[in-house]
Amino acid sequence: MNKEQLIALGLTEEQADKVVAGFGQMIPKSRLDDKIQEVNDLKTQIADRDQQLEELKKVDAEGLKAKIAELQEDNETAKTEYETKLKDTQLSAALKLALAGKVHDADLVASLIDKETIELGEDGNVAKGLDEQIKTLQESKSFLFVQNEGGGTKLAGFTPADGQTKTKPTEKSVGANFAKSANESSKTNTENSIWG
């Protein structure tokens, strides 16, 4: 959200400035989820290594060399898989963050984007490769994107009066005429009533 949107929601300009200033200090939930996933993966790797060490204690010298070679190969494969999974998780989070507020369904649009051509910056945000793909998608599937109206609500029609009445003081307004007819009607009803 930007300052204008916050003001449109009813915040004062001072409150909106404070909220916008606080945006830079917040950590997006997607980054927190990335770190939680990373910690869980590391815990799994530690448990695997502990199990491997227990198995090594049971093997003789020749078998130990073969087992070490096998475990090194397994660890290299696990490391590659982990790095690929981590990169994919970071890329997905960065895509969702970059698409937030611009599209109706960030997951759907992210699935339509070629992730191989996107590069992440050091800060974890999309550095390049996304803008071109978004422009192409906006041209071919514009219904997926939120239409940005720019200046808020624009009113159409005639310009309302500026608060000055154009009736002469001697003329009665519509409200006065209505009140007069209502009073006459109730007076007639009271005269015709057996109680009045």
PDB file of N, CA and C in Angstrom, residues 109-110 112-115 117-118 128-141:
ATOM      1  N   VAL A 109      -0.375 -16.632 -11.617  1.00  0.00           N
ATOM      2  CA  VAL A 109       0.544 -15.867 -12.466  1.00  0.00           C
ATOM      3  C   VAL A 109       1.968 -16.398 -12.312  1.00  0.00           C
ATOM      4  N   ALA A 110       2.367 -16.766 -11.089  1.00  0.00           N
ATOM      5  CA  ALA A 110       3.713 -17.308 -10.873  1.00  0.00           C
ATOM      6  C   ALA A 110       3.903 -18.611 -11.644  1.00  0.00           C
ATOM      7  N   LEU A 112       2.704 -19.258 -14.502  1.00  0.00           N
ATOM      8  CA  LEU A 112       2.818 -18.922 -15.924  1.00  0.00           C
ATOM      9  C   LEU A 112       4.170 -18.285 -16.270  1.00  0.00           C
ATOM     10  N   ILE A 113       4.961 -17.974 -15.263  1.00  0.00           N
ATOM     11  CA  ILE A 113       6.237 -17.286 -15.481  1.00  0.00           C
ATOM     12  C   ILE A 113       7.368 -18.307 -15.568  1.00  0.00           C
ATOM     13  N   ASP A 114       8.279 -18.091 -16.535  1.00  0.00           N
ATOM     14  CA  ASP A 114       9.452 -18.949 -16.713  1.00  0.00           C
ATOM     15  C   ASP A 114      10.484 -18.578 -15.648  1.00  0.00           C
ATOM     16  N   LYS A 115      10.618 -19.417 -14.634  1.00  0.00           N
ATOM     17  CA  LYS A 115      11.487 -19.119 -13.501  1.00  0.00           C
ATOM     18  C   LYS A 115      12.973 -19.238 -13.848  1.00  0.00           C
ATOM     19  N   THR A 117      14.538 -17.819 -16.247  1.00  0.00           N
ATOM     20  CA  THR A 117      15.091 -16.556 -16.747  1.00  0.00           C
ATOM     21  C   THR A 117      15.113 -15.461 -15.684  1.00  0.00           C
ATOM     22  N   ILE A 118      14.618 -15.756 -14.491  1.00  0.00           N
ATOM     23  CA  ILE A 118      14.552 -14.750 -13.429  1.00  0.00           C
ATOM     24  C   ILE A 118      15.780 -14.871 -12.535  1.00  0.00           C
ATOM     25  N   LYS A 128      16.069  -9.192 -12.072  1.00  0.00           N
ATOM     26  CA  LYS A 128      15.728  -8.972 -13.478  1.00  0.00           C
ATOM     27  C   LYS A 128      15.083 -10.216 -14.065  1.00  0.00           C
ATOM     28  N   GLY A 129      14.429 -10.000 -15.205  1.00  0.00           N
ATOM     29  CA  GLY A 129      13.790 -11.098 -15.908  1.00  0.00           C
ATOM     30  C   GLY A 129      12.288 -11.173 -15.711  1.00  0.00           C
ATOM     31  N   LEU A 130      11.762 -10.449 -14.735  1.00  0.00           N
ATOM     32  CA  LEU A 130      10.331 -10.534 -14.444  1.00  0.00           C
ATOM     33  C   LEU A 130       9.518  -9.507 -15.227  1.00  0.00           C
ATOM     34  N   ASP A 131      10.030  -8.301 -15.352  1.00  0.00           N
ATOM     35  CA  ASP A 131       9.262  -7.222 -15.994  1.00  0.00           C
ATOM     36  C   ASP A 131       8.842  -7.566 -17.416  1.00  0.00           C
ATOM     37  N   GLU A 132       9.755  -8.149 -18.193  1.00  0.00           N
ATOM     38  CA  GLU A 132       9.431  -8.491 -19.579  1.00  0.00           C
ATOM     39  C   GLU A 132       8.309  -9.525 -19.633  1.00  0.00           C
ATOM     40  N   GLN A 133       8.386 -10.514 -18.760  1.00  0.00           N
ATOM     41  CA  GLN A 133       7.365 -11.564 -18.750  1.00  0.00           C
ATOM     42  C   GLN A 133       6.015 -11.014 -18.293  1.00  0.00           C
ATOM     43  N   ILE A 134       6.031 -10.095 -17.333  1.00  0.00           N
ATOM     44  CA  ILE A 134       4.776  -9.505 -16.862  1.00  0.00           C
ATOM     45  C   ILE A 134       4.135  -8.689 -17.976  1.00  0.00           C
ATOM     46  N   LYS A 135       4.947  -7.926 -18.723  1.00  0.00           N
ATOM     47  CA  LYS A 135       4.396  -7.134 -19.833  1.00  0.00           C
ATOM     48  C   LYS A 135       3.745  -8.043 -20.866  1.00  0.00           C
ATOM     49  N   THR A 136       4.399  -9.163 -21.174  1.00  0.00           N
ATOM     50  CA  THR A 136       3.843 -10.111 -22.135  1.00  0.00           C
ATOM     51  C   THR A 136       2.527 -10.686 -21.617  1.00  0.00           C
ATOM     52  N   LEU A 137       2.498 -11.057 -20.339  1.00  0.00           N
ATOM     53  CA  LEU A 137       1.269 -11.605 -19.751  1.00  0.00           C
ATOM     54  C   LEU A 137       0.158 -10.555 -19.690  1.00  0.00           C
ATOM     55  N   GLN A 138       0.509  -9.303 -19.422  1.00  0.00           N
ATOM     56  CA  GLN A 138      -0.511  -8.252 -19.371  1.00  0.00           C
ATOM     57  C   GLN A 138      -1.162  -8.066 -20.734  1.00  0.00           C
ATOM     58  N   GLU A 139      -0.377  -8.241 -21.791  1.00  0.00           N
ATOM     59  CA  GLU A 139      -0.937  -8.104 -23.133  1.00  0.00           C
ATOM     60  C   GLU A 139      -1.813  -9.298 -23.495  1.00  0.00           C
ATOM     61  N   SER A 140      -1.375 -10.511 -23.125  1.00  0.00           N
ATOM     62  CA  SER A 140      -2.112 -11.705 -23.532  1.00  0.00           C
ATOM     63  C   SER A 140      -3.203 -12.123 -22.540  1.00  0.00           C
ATOM     64  N   LYS A 141      -2.999 -11.872 -21.257  1.00  0.00           N
ATOM     65  CA  LYS A 141      -3.961 -12.295 -20.229  1.00  0.00           C
ATOM     66  C   LYS A 141      -4.190 -11.146 -19.243  1.00  0.00           C
TER      67      LYS A 141
END
